[in-house]
mmCIF file of C-alpha atoms in Angstrom:
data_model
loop_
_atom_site.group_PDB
_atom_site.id
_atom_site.type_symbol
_atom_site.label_atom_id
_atom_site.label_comp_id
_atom_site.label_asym_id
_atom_site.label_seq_id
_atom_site.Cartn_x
_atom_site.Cartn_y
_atom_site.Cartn_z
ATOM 1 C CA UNK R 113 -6.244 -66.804 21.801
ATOM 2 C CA UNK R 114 -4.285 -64.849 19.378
ATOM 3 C CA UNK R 115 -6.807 -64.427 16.926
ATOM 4 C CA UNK R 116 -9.183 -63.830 19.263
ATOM 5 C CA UNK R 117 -7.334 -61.047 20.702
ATOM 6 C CA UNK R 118 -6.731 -59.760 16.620
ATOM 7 C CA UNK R 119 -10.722 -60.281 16.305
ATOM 8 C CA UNK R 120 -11.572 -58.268 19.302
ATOM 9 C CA UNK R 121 -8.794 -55.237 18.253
ATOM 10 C CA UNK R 122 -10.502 -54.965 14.755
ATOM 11 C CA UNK R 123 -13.812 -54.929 16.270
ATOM 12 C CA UNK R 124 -13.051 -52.209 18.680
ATOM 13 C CA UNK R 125 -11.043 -50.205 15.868
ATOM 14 C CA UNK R 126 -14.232 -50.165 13.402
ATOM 15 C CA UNK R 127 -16.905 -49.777 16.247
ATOM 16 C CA UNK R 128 -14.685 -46.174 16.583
ATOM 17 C CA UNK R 129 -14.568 -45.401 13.063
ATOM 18 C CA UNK R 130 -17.877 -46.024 12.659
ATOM 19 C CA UNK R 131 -18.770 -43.886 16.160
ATOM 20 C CA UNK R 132 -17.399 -40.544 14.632
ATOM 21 C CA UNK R 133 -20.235 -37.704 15.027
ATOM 22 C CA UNK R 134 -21.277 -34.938 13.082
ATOM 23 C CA UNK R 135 -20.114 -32.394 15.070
ATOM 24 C CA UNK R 136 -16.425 -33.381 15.132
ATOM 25 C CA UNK R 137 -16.577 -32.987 11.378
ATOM 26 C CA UNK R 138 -17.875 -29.828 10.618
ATOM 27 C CA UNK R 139 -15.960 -26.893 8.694
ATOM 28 C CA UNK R 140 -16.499 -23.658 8.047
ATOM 29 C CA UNK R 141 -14.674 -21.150 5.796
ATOM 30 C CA UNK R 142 -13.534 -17.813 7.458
ATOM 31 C CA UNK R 143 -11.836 -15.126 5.414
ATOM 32 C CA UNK R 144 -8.424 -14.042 6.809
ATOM 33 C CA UNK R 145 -7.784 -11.232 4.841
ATOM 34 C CA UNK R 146 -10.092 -9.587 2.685
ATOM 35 C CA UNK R 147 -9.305 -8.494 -1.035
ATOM 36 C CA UNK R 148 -8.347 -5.204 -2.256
ATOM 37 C CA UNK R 149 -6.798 -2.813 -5.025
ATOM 38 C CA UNK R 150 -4.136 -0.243 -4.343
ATOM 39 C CA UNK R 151 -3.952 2.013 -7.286
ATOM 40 C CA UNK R 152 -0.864 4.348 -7.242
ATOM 41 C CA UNK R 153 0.843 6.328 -10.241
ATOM 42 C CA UNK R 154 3.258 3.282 -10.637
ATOM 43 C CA UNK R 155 0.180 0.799 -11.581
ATOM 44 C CA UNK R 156 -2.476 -1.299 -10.166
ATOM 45 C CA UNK R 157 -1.736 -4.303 -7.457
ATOM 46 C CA UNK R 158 -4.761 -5.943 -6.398
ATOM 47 C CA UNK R 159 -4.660 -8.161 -2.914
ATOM 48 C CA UNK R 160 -6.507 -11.738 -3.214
ATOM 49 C CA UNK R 161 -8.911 -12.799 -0.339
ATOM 50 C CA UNK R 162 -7.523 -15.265 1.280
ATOM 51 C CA UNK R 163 -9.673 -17.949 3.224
ATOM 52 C CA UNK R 164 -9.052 -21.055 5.703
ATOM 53 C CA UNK R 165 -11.451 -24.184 6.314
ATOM 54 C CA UNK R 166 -11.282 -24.195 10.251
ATOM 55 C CA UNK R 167 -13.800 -25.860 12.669
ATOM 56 C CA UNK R 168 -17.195 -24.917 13.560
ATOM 57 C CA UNK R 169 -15.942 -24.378 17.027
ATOM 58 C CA UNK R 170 -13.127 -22.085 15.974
ATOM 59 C CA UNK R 171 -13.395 -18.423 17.170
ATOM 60 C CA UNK R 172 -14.864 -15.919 15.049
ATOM 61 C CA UNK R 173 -11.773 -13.429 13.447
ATOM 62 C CA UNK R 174 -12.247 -9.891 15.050
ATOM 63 C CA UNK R 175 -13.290 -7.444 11.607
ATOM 64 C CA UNK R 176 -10.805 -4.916 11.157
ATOM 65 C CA UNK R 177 -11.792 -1.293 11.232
ATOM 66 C CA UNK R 178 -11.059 0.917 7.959
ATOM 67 C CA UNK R 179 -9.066 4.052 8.833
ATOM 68 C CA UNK R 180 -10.125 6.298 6.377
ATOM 69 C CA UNK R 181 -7.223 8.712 7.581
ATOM 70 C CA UNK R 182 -4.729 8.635 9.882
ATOM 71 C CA UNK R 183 -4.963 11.180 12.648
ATOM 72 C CA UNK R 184 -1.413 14.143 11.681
ATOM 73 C CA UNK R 185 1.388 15.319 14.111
ATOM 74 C CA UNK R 186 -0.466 19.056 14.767
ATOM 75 C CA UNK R 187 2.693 20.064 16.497
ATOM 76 C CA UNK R 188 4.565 19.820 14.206
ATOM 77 C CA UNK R 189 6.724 22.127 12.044
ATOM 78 C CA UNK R 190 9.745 21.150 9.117
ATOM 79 C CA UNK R 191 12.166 22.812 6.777
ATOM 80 C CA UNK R 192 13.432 22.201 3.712
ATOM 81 C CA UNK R 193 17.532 22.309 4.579
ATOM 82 C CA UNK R 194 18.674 21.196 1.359
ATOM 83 C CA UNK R 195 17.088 20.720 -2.721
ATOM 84 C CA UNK R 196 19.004 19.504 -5.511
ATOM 85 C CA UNK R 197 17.427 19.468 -8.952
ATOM 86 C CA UNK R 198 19.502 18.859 -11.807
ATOM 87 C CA UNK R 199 17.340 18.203 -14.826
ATOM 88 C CA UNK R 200 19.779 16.501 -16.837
ATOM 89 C CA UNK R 201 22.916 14.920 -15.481
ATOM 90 C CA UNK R 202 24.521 14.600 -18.823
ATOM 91 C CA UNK R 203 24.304 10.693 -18.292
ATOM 92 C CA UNK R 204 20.812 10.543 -20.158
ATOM 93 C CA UNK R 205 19.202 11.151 -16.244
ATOM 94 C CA UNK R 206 18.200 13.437 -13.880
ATOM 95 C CA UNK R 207 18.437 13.723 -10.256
ATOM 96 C CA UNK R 208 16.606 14.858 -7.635
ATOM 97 C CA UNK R 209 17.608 15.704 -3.849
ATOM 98 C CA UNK R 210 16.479 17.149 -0.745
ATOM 99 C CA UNK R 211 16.566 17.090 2.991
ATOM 100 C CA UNK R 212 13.943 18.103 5.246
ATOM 101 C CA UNK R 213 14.418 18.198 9.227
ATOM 102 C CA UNK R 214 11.087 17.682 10.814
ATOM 103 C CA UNK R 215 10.095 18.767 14.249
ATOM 104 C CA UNK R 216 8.124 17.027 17.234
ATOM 105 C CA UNK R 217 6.977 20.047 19.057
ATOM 106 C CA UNK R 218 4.692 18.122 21.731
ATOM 107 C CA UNK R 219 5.598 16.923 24.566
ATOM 108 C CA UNK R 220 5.054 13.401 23.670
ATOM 109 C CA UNK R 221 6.501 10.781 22.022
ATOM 110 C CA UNK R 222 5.480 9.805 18.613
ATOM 111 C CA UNK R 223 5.417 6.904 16.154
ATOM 112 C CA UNK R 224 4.641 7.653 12.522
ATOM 113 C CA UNK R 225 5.121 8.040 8.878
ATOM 114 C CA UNK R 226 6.575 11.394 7.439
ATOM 115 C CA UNK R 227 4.802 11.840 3.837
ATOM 116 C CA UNK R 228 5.961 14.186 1.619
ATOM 117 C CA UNK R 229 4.077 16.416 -1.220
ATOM 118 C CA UNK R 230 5.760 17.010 -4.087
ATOM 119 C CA UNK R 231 4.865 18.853 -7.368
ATOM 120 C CA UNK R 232 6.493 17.315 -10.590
ATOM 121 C CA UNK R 233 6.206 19.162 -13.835
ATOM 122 C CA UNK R 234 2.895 20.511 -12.447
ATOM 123 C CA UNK R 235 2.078 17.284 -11.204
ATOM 124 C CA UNK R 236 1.246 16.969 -7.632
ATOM 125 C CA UNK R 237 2.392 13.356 -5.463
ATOM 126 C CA UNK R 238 2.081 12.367 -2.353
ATOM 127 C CA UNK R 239 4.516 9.762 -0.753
ATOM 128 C CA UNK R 240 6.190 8.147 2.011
ATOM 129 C CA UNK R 241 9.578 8.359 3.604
ATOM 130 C CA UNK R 242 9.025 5.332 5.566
ATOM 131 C CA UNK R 243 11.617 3.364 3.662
ATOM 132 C CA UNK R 244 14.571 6.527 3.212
ATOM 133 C CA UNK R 245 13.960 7.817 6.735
ATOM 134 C CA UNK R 246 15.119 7.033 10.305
ATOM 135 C CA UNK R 247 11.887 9.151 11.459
ATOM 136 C CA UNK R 248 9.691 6.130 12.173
ATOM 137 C CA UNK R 249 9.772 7.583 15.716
ATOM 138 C CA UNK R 250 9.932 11.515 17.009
ATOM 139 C CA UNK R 251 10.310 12.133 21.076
ATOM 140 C CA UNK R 252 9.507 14.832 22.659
ATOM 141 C CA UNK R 253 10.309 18.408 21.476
ATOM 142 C CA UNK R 254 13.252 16.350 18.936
ATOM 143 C CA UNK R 255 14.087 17.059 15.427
ATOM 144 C CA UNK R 256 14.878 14.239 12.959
ATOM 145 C CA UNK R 257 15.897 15.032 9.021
ATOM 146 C CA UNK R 258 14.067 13.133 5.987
ATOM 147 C CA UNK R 259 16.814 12.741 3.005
ATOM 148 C CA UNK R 260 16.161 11.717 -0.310
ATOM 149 C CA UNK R 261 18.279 11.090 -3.719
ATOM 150 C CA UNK R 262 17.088 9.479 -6.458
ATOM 151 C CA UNK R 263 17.879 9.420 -10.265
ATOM 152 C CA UNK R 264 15.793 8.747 -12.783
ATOM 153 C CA UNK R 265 15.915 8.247 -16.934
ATOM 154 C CA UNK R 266 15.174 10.879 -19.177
ATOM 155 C CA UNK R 267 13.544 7.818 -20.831
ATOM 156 C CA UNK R 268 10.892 8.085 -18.510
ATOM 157 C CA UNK R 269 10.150 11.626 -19.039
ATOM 158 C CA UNK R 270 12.542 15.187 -18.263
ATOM 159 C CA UNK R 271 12.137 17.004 -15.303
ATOM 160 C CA UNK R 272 10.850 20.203 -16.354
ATOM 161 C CA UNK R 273 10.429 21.551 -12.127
ATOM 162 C CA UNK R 274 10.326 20.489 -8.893
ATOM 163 C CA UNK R 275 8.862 21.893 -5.770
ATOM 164 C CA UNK R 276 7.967 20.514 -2.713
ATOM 165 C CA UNK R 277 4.954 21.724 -1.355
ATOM 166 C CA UNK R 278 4.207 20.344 1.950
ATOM 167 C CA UNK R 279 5.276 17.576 4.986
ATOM 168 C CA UNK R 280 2.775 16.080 7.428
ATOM 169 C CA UNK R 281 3.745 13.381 9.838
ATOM 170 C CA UNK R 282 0.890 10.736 9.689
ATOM 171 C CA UNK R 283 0.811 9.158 13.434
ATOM 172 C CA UNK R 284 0.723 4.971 13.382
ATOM 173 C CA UNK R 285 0.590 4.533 17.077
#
């Protein structure tokens, strides 16, 4: 009766293999994340595409909008408090310094990213305080201050002038 039973149990586990349908095995690709280049003055990264094999019955991924531009703080206002430019240091660098209080003059609250625009030996950049900056988020009528101090090699090129020209606070949510 044994081998009977064994008989039956290997009969039953091939009639399922067998049994499998078509649907159950389809796969389709979706793309997670789409590929693209950031070019800044520092060089060139480029972002793969990255893909998954998922089931057929899987949910389509919702496609992203492109912001073209983030929508800016209108009431807003800033000052320059403090700029420190110190072409050579006598240590083969030179070193650059500021800090700029910004000003939420709405009456909301706001969560953003302060970008600063710099002119460097007549060149003009654009770039975040995001990662030197505790102004991630501005209530209401409140002031926060941007700092900055960085030293770079002569190596790299001297500082002939620096100016800041202009702060906008880019709003994220």
């Amino acid at each position: 009766m044994t081998l009977f039973r064994k008989a039956l149990l290997l009969f039953i586990f091939v009639f399922i293999l067998s049994c499998s349908s078509s649907e159950e095995d389809c796969k389709k690709t979706i793309i997670v994340q789409y590929s693209y280049t950031i070019v800044a003055p520092t060089g060139t990264t480029i972002i793969p595409e990255i893909s998954r094999v998922v089931d057929c019955d899987f949910p389509e991924p919702d496609v992203a909008e492109t912001i073209e531009e983030l929508p800016r703080l209108n009431d807003f206002s800033y000052e320059v408090t403090e700029l420190i430019v110190i072409p050579d240091t006598g240590n083969n660098t030179s070193r650059v310094s500021y800090k700029i209080t910004i000003s939420n003059l709405s009456d909301a609250n706001v969560k953003g990213i302060p970008y600063v625009t710099t002119r460097i030996n007549n060149d003009s950049f654009t770039s975040s305080s995001a990662n030197t900056s505790n102004c991630l988020e501005l209530q209401a009528n409140s002031s926060c201050e941007i700092t900055y101090d960085v030293e770079s090699s002569l190596n790299l090129g001297s500082l002939t002038s620096f100016e800041i020209i202009d702060v906008n606070y880019l709003i994220t949510q």
